[in-house]
């Protein structure tokens, strides 16, 4: 099991390189998304919002899934580090879900003619955003957030029920949102010239998430004044 001292040693050694990799990934992914990728014959230049919106939606679901796994570990095995990871990840996931909702509205208006409709995919994504807020509010309900470990974990696990609902909402209900076109039984239903920027942007987002997660975990440990020698 990694100790806090080892965690900080690894962080200090890898962080400069991770920052360089993130910068390169950002430049490359933005180039393919804004310059190299073709325009859509119907949506024109508005299709480029997809390269921000779709990876952000994937990250919203992925980060919350990580939180749910950590919450389960906390509830079942009393793993304190898992709870700290969930606490550190929540604000980052909240930002990704906010980006998803905002860019979805900006993309929806020129394509659908409206910023918002109460259909299954949009409504379930809004509920995920609310669960992120609920988890963060529960964590911060007490001055010592460690005392909110169990109720916050319960909120995270309850919210996870919504994750598969978001994923399969376009299959189960009639919705204005377009059906899945990337992860399907028959493979991606999208041109490779558009798929590549999506994958690159998703990798960039993941790198951004990992860097911020490590920073937030380290900040939390410093705030708690954990003695590295005792772990």
mmCIF file of C-alpha atoms in Angstrom:
data_model
loop_
_atom_site.group_PDB
_atom_site.id
_atom_site.type_symbol
_atom_site.label_atom_id
_atom_site.label_comp_id
_atom_site.label_asym_id
_atom_site.label_seq_id
_atom_site.Cartn_x
_atom_site.Cartn_y
_atom_site.Cartn_z
ATOM 1 C CA UNK A 1 0.000 0.000 0.000
ATOM 2 C CA UNK A 2 1.351 3.407 -0.970
ATOM 3 C CA UNK A 3 2.162 5.730 1.927
ATOM 4 C CA UNK A 4 1.563 9.476 1.984
ATOM 5 C CA UNK A 5 5.322 10.038 1.931
ATOM 6 C CA UNK A 6 5.659 7.907 -1.211
ATOM 7 C CA UNK A 7 2.620 9.608 -2.741
ATOM 8 C CA UNK A 8 4.222 13.037 -2.357
ATOM 9 C CA UNK A 9 7.578 11.769 -3.607
ATOM 10 C CA UNK A 10 6.000 10.337 -6.760
ATOM 11 C CA UNK A 11 3.906 13.494 -7.248
ATOM 12 C CA UNK A 12 6.937 15.782 -7.024
ATOM 13 C CA UNK A 13 8.902 13.592 -9.443
ATOM 14 C CA UNK A 14 6.198 13.209 -12.096
ATOM 15 C CA UNK A 15 4.379 16.552 -11.980
ATOM 16 C CA UNK A 16 6.712 18.558 -14.246
ATOM 17 C CA UNK A 17 6.462 15.882 -16.947
ATOM 18 C CA UNK A 18 2.692 15.549 -16.534
ATOM 19 C CA UNK A 19 2.320 19.299 -17.006
ATOM 20 C CA UNK A 20 4.306 19.189 -20.254
ATOM 21 C CA UNK A 21 2.286 16.218 -21.541
ATOM 22 C CA UNK A 22 -0.983 18.009 -20.707
ATOM 23 C CA UNK A 23 0.145 21.125 -22.577
ATOM 24 C CA UNK A 24 1.097 19.088 -25.663
ATOM 25 C CA UNK A 25 -2.173 17.129 -25.554
ATOM 26 C CA UNK A 26 -4.176 20.353 -25.254
ATOM 27 C CA UNK A 27 -2.482 21.942 -28.270
ATOM 28 C CA UNK A 28 -2.823 18.808 -30.410
ATOM 29 C CA UNK A 29 -6.439 18.106 -29.478
ATOM 30 C CA UNK A 30 -7.478 21.734 -30.060
ATOM 31 C CA UNK A 31 -5.771 21.702 -33.449
ATOM 32 C CA UNK A 32 -7.661 18.604 -34.567
ATOM 33 C CA UNK A 33 -10.940 19.861 -33.064
ATOM 34 C CA UNK A 34 -10.851 23.443 -34.377
ATOM 35 C CA UNK A 35 -8.717 23.235 -37.511
ATOM 36 C CA UNK A 36 -8.192 19.754 -38.939
ATOM 37 C CA UNK A 37 -11.646 18.254 -38.416
ATOM 38 C CA UNK A 38 -14.251 18.823 -41.162
ATOM 39 C CA UNK A 39 -17.447 20.806 -40.717
ATOM 40 C CA UNK A 40 -20.752 18.952 -40.637
ATOM 41 C CA UNK A 41 -22.963 19.312 -43.710
ATOM 42 C CA UNK A 42 -25.991 20.137 -41.530
ATOM 43 C CA UNK A 43 -24.561 21.699 -38.369
ATOM 44 C CA UNK A 44 -21.700 23.556 -40.099
ATOM 45 C CA UNK A 45 -19.155 25.009 -37.649
ATOM 46 C CA UNK A 46 -21.459 24.418 -34.658
ATOM 47 C CA UNK A 47 -20.425 20.764 -34.742
ATOM 48 C CA UNK A 48 -17.118 21.772 -33.129
ATOM 49 C CA UNK A 49 -18.958 22.226 -29.827
ATOM 50 C CA UNK A 50 -19.180 18.425 -29.838
ATOM 51 C CA UNK A 51 -15.452 18.147 -29.164
ATOM 52 C CA UNK A 52 -15.916 19.920 -25.829
ATOM 53 C CA UNK A 53 -19.388 18.637 -24.965
ATOM 54 C CA UNK A 54 -19.093 14.887 -25.564
ATOM 55 C CA UNK A 55 -15.762 14.260 -23.745
ATOM 56 C CA UNK A 56 -17.008 16.408 -20.846
ATOM 57 C CA UNK A 57 -20.122 14.196 -20.632
ATOM 58 C CA UNK A 58 -17.948 11.066 -20.612
ATOM 59 C CA UNK A 59 -15.828 12.557 -17.834
ATOM 60 C CA UNK A 60 -18.923 13.519 -15.832
ATOM 61 C CA UNK A 61 -20.064 9.897 -15.809
ATOM 62 C CA UNK A 62 -16.567 8.517 -15.291
ATOM 63 C CA UNK A 63 -15.689 10.749 -12.353
ATOM 64 C CA UNK A 64 -18.974 10.008 -10.611
ATOM 65 C CA UNK A 65 -18.393 6.286 -11.145
ATOM 66 C CA UNK A 66 -14.992 6.646 -9.453
ATOM 67 C CA UNK A 67 -16.685 8.436 -6.556
ATOM 68 C CA UNK A 68 -19.255 5.634 -6.251
ATOM 69 C CA UNK A 69 -16.538 2.959 -6.177
ATOM 70 C CA UNK A 70 -14.674 4.942 -3.514
ATOM 71 C CA UNK A 71 -17.908 5.366 -1.519
ATOM 72 C CA UNK A 72 -18.538 1.616 -1.678
ATOM 73 C CA UNK A 73 -14.983 0.961 -0.477
ATOM 74 C CA UNK A 74 -15.512 3.418 2.372
ATOM 75 C CA UNK A 75 -18.845 1.929 3.440
ATOM 76 C CA UNK A 76 -17.789 -1.734 3.208
ATOM 77 C CA UNK A 77 -14.131 -1.711 4.234
ATOM 78 C CA UNK A 78 -13.873 1.626 6.037
ATOM 79 C CA UNK A 79 -11.179 2.812 3.626
ATOM 80 C CA UNK A 80 -10.405 6.420 4.595
ATOM 81 C CA UNK A 81 -8.220 7.113 1.575
ATOM 82 C CA UNK A 82 -11.110 6.140 -0.721
ATOM 83 C CA UNK A 83 -13.277 8.774 0.944
ATOM 84 C CA UNK A 84 -10.572 11.412 0.464
ATOM 85 C CA UNK A 85 -10.347 10.499 -3.243
ATOM 86 C CA UNK A 86 -14.124 10.900 -3.616
ATOM 87 C CA UNK A 87 -14.021 14.270 -1.836
ATOM 88 C CA UNK A 88 -11.171 15.441 -4.050
ATOM 89 C CA UNK A 89 -12.821 14.221 -7.249
ATOM 90 C CA UNK A 90 -16.288 15.707 -6.673
ATOM 91 C CA UNK A 91 -15.600 19.382 -7.543
ATOM 92 C CA UNK A 92 -13.747 18.337 -10.697
ATOM 93 C CA UNK A 93 -16.652 16.140 -11.765
ATOM 94 C CA UNK A 94 -19.056 18.975 -10.968
ATOM 95 C CA UNK A 95 -17.139 21.236 -13.368
ATOM 96 C CA UNK A 96 -17.273 18.607 -16.112
ATOM 97 C CA UNK A 97 -21.033 18.184 -15.652
ATOM 98 C CA UNK A 98 -21.511 21.963 -15.733
ATOM 99 C CA UNK A 99 -19.507 22.138 -18.972
ATOM 100 C CA UNK A 100 -21.694 19.343 -20.366
ATOM 101 C CA UNK A 101 -24.918 21.184 -19.571
ATOM 102 C CA UNK A 102 -23.708 24.596 -20.779
ATOM 103 C CA UNK A 103 -22.148 23.388 -24.045
ATOM 104 C CA UNK A 104 -25.149 21.126 -24.639
ATOM 105 C CA UNK A 105 -27.437 24.145 -24.427
ATOM 106 C CA UNK A 106 -25.189 26.208 -26.709
ATOM 107 C CA UNK A 107 -25.068 23.333 -29.186
ATOM 108 C CA UNK A 108 -28.796 22.613 -28.900
ATOM 109 C CA UNK A 109 -30.029 26.081 -29.832
ATOM 110 C CA UNK A 110 -28.673 26.220 -33.424
ATOM 111 C CA UNK A 111 -29.403 22.512 -33.997
ATOM 112 C CA UNK A 112 -32.763 22.019 -32.209
ATOM 113 C CA UNK A 113 -33.939 25.631 -32.029
ATOM 114 C CA UNK A 114 -34.017 25.641 -28.209
ATOM 115 C CA UNK A 115 -31.511 25.799 -25.374
ATOM 116 C CA UNK A 116 -33.294 23.206 -23.240
ATOM 117 C CA UNK A 117 -35.943 20.503 -23.351
ATOM 118 C CA UNK A 118 -37.006 18.256 -20.500
ATOM 119 C CA UNK A 119 -36.200 15.011 -22.244
ATOM 120 C CA UNK A 120 -34.620 11.914 -20.702
ATOM 121 C CA UNK A 121 -30.943 12.527 -21.529
ATOM 122 C CA UNK A 122 -30.870 16.206 -20.570
ATOM 123 C CA UNK A 123 -32.953 15.771 -17.431
ATOM 124 C CA UNK A 124 -30.921 12.809 -16.173
ATOM 125 C CA UNK A 125 -27.692 14.765 -16.766
ATOM 126 C CA UNK A 126 -29.115 17.668 -14.768
ATOM 127 C CA UNK A 127 -29.920 15.203 -11.962
ATOM 128 C CA UNK A 128 -26.291 14.041 -12.022
ATOM 129 C CA UNK A 129 -25.197 17.661 -11.619
ATOM 130 C CA UNK A 130 -27.536 17.962 -8.618
ATOM 131 C CA UNK A 131 -26.069 14.790 -7.075
ATOM 132 C CA UNK A 132 -22.596 16.272 -7.428
ATOM 133 C CA UNK A 133 -23.848 19.351 -5.564
ATOM 134 C CA UNK A 134 -25.561 17.174 -2.943
ATOM 135 C CA UNK A 135 -22.359 15.204 -2.293
ATOM 136 C CA UNK A 136 -20.270 18.377 -1.954
ATOM 137 C CA UNK A 137 -22.902 19.982 0.291
ATOM 138 C CA UNK A 138 -22.993 16.884 2.518
ATOM 139 C CA UNK A 139 -19.200 16.838 2.790
ATOM 140 C CA UNK A 140 -19.157 20.512 3.795
ATOM 141 C CA UNK A 141 -22.156 20.328 6.148
ATOM 142 C CA UNK A 142 -19.777 19.935 9.094
ATOM 143 C CA UNK A 143 -16.571 21.863 9.777
ATOM 144 C CA UNK A 144 -14.783 18.519 9.986
ATOM 145 C CA UNK A 145 -15.654 16.862 6.693
ATOM 146 C CA UNK A 146 -14.419 13.501 7.978
ATOM 147 C CA UNK A 147 -17.595 13.257 10.080
ATOM 148 C CA UNK A 148 -19.657 13.332 6.872
ATOM 149 C CA UNK A 149 -18.009 10.173 5.593
ATOM 150 C CA UNK A 150 -21.028 7.848 5.817
ATOM 151 C CA UNK A 151 -23.826 10.209 4.685
ATOM 152 C CA UNK A 152 -21.685 11.499 1.818
ATOM 153 C CA UNK A 153 -20.911 7.935 0.740
ATOM 154 C CA UNK A 154 -24.625 7.113 0.771
ATOM 155 C CA UNK A 155 -25.320 10.151 -1.459
ATOM 156 C CA UNK A 156 -22.596 9.028 -3.885
ATOM 157 C CA UNK A 157 -24.008 5.500 -4.083
ATOM 158 C CA UNK A 158 -27.586 6.708 -4.572
ATOM 159 C CA UNK A 159 -26.484 9.040 -7.353
ATOM 160 C CA UNK A 160 -24.713 6.214 -9.150
ATOM 161 C CA UNK A 161 -28.116 4.733 -9.989
ATOM 162 C CA UNK A 162 -28.496 7.660 -12.385
ATOM 163 C CA UNK A 163 -25.319 6.867 -14.354
ATOM 164 C CA UNK A 164 -26.716 3.920 -16.383
ATOM 165 C CA UNK A 165 -29.969 5.836 -16.774
ATOM 166 C CA UNK A 166 -28.057 8.625 -18.528
ATOM 167 C CA UNK A 167 -26.217 6.136 -20.717
ATOM 168 C CA UNK A 168 -29.304 4.212 -21.872
ATOM 169 C CA UNK A 169 -31.840 7.073 -21.781
ATOM 170 C CA UNK A 170 -31.731 7.523 -25.560
ATOM 171 C CA UNK A 171 -32.577 3.832 -25.985
ATOM 172 C CA UNK A 172 -35.345 3.541 -23.390
ATOM 173 C CA UNK A 173 -37.238 6.794 -24.056
ATOM 174 C CA UNK A 174 -38.156 8.985 -26.996
ATOM 175 C CA UNK A 175 -35.722 11.862 -26.760
ATOM 176 C CA UNK A 176 -34.677 14.881 -28.779
ATOM 177 C CA UNK A 177 -31.058 14.038 -28.025
ATOM 178 C CA UNK A 178 -29.351 12.094 -30.792
ATOM 179 C CA UNK A 179 -28.759 8.356 -30.190
ATOM 180 C CA UNK A 180 -25.347 6.936 -29.314
ATOM 181 C CA UNK A 181 -23.023 7.110 -32.294
ATOM 182 C CA UNK A 182 -19.653 6.175 -30.811
ATOM 183 C CA UNK A 183 -20.056 3.282 -28.373
ATOM 184 C CA UNK A 184 -22.463 0.977 -30.224
ATOM 185 C CA UNK A 185 -22.712 -2.758 -30.886
ATOM 186 C CA UNK A 186 -21.650 -2.254 -34.499
ATOM 187 C CA UNK A 187 -18.819 0.140 -33.679
ATOM 188 C CA UNK A 188 -18.514 3.932 -34.020
ATOM 189 C CA UNK A 189 -21.104 5.491 -36.338
ATOM 190 C CA UNK A 190 -19.050 8.620 -36.872
ATOM 191 C CA UNK A 191 -16.415 9.608 -39.415
ATOM 192 C CA UNK A 192 -12.822 8.929 -38.322
ATOM 193 C CA UNK A 193 -11.924 12.571 -38.976
ATOM 194 C CA UNK A 194 -14.418 13.520 -36.239
ATOM 195 C CA UNK A 195 -13.735 10.551 -33.967
ATOM 196 C CA UNK A 196 -10.016 11.350 -33.601
ATOM 197 C CA UNK A 197 -10.538 14.840 -32.069
ATOM 198 C CA UNK A 198 -13.093 13.372 -29.663
ATOM 199 C CA UNK A 199 -10.634 10.717 -28.463
ATOM 200 C CA UNK A 200 -7.784 13.212 -28.192
ATOM 201 C CA UNK A 201 -9.912 15.668 -26.220
ATOM 202 C CA UNK A 202 -11.091 12.862 -23.932
ATOM 203 C CA UNK A 203 -7.477 11.850 -23.229
ATOM 204 C CA UNK A 204 -6.656 15.502 -22.535
ATOM 205 C CA UNK A 205 -9.568 15.742 -20.101
ATOM 206 C CA UNK A 206 -8.441 12.561 -18.344
ATOM 207 C CA UNK A 207 -4.930 13.917 -17.943
ATOM 208 C CA UNK A 208 -6.354 17.185 -16.612
ATOM 209 C CA UNK A 209 -8.515 15.241 -14.163
ATOM 210 C CA UNK A 210 -5.616 13.128 -12.870
ATOM 211 C CA UNK A 211 -3.389 16.176 -12.345
ATOM 212 C CA UNK A 212 -6.098 18.092 -10.501
ATOM 213 C CA UNK A 213 -7.099 15.040 -8.472
ATOM 214 C CA UNK A 214 -3.535 14.569 -7.254
ATOM 215 C CA UNK A 215 -3.266 18.257 -6.367
ATOM 216 C CA UNK A 216 -6.562 18.223 -4.489
ATOM 217 C CA UNK A 217 -5.688 15.051 -2.568
ATOM 218 C CA UNK A 218 -2.351 16.565 -1.551
ATOM 219 C CA UNK A 219 -4.094 19.786 -0.478
ATOM 220 C CA UNK A 220 -6.610 17.844 1.622
ATOM 221 C CA UNK A 221 -3.816 15.906 3.312
ATOM 222 C CA UNK A 222 -2.011 19.146 4.105
ATOM 223 C CA UNK A 223 -5.207 20.663 5.527
ATOM 224 C CA UNK A 224 -5.703 17.619 7.714
ATOM 225 C CA UNK A 225 -2.046 17.895 8.759
ATOM 226 C CA UNK A 226 -1.446 14.201 8.276
ATOM 227 C CA UNK A 227 1.963 13.094 9.438
ATOM 228 C CA UNK A 228 3.549 11.238 6.554
ATOM 229 C CA UNK A 229 5.673 9.194 8.955
ATOM 230 C CA UNK A 230 2.577 7.528 10.429
ATOM 231 C CA UNK A 231 1.245 6.184 7.108
#
